[in-house]
CSV table of C-alpha atoms in Angstrom, one decimal:
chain,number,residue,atom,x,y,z
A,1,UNK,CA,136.9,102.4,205.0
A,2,UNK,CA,140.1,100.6,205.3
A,3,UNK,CA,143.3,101.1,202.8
A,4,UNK,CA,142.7,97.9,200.8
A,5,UNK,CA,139.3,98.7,200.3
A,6,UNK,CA,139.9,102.3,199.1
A,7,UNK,CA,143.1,101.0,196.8
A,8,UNK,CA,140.5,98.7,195.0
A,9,UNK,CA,137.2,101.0,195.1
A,10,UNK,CA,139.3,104.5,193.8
A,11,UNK,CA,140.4,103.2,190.2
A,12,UNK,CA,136.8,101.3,189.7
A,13,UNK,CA,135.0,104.4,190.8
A,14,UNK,CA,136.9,105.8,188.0
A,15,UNK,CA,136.0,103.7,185.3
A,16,UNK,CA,139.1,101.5,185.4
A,17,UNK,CA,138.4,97.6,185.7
A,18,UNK,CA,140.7,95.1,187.8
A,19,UNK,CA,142.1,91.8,185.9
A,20,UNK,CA,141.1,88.9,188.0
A,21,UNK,CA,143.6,87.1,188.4
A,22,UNK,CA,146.4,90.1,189.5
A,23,UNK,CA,144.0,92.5,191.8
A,24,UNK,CA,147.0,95.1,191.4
A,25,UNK,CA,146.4,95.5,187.6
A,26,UNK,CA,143.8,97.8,185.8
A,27,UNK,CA,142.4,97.9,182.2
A,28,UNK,CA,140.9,101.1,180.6
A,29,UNK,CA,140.3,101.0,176.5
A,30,UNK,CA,141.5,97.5,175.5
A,31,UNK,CA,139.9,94.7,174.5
A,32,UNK,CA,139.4,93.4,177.8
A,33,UNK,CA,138.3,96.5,178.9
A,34,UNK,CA,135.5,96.4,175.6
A,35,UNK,CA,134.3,92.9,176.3
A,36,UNK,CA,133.8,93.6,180.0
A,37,UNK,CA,132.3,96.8,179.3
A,38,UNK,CA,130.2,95.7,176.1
A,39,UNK,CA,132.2,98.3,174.3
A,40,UNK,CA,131.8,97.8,170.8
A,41,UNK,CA,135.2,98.2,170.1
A,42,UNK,CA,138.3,98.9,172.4
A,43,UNK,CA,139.4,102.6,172.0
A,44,UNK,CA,143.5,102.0,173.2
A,45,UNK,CA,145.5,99.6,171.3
A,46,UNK,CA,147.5,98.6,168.5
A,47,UNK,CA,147.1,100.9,165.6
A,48,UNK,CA,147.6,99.8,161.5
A,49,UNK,CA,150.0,102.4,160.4
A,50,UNK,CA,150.2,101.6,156.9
């Protein structure tokens, strides 16, 4: 397997996915994360503290 193949196989393996548009970026928890996923809801984000 050659290097760019692992470097984008590893993180997806691991649940992470790649934005489309920068290949060196990966989402895990947000929203784009819970629409690609079909999450209900994304479990990483901004939080209501009051």
């Amino acid at each position: 397997m050659s290097d760019i193949v692992l470097l984008g196989a590893a993180p997806t393996a691991a649940g992470l996915l790649n934005y489309p548009a920068k290949w060196w970026r990966r989402s895990f928890g947000d929203r784009y994360w819970a629409l690609a996923t079909g999450a209900g809801t994304a479990c990483c984000g901004p939080r209501d503290l009051g």
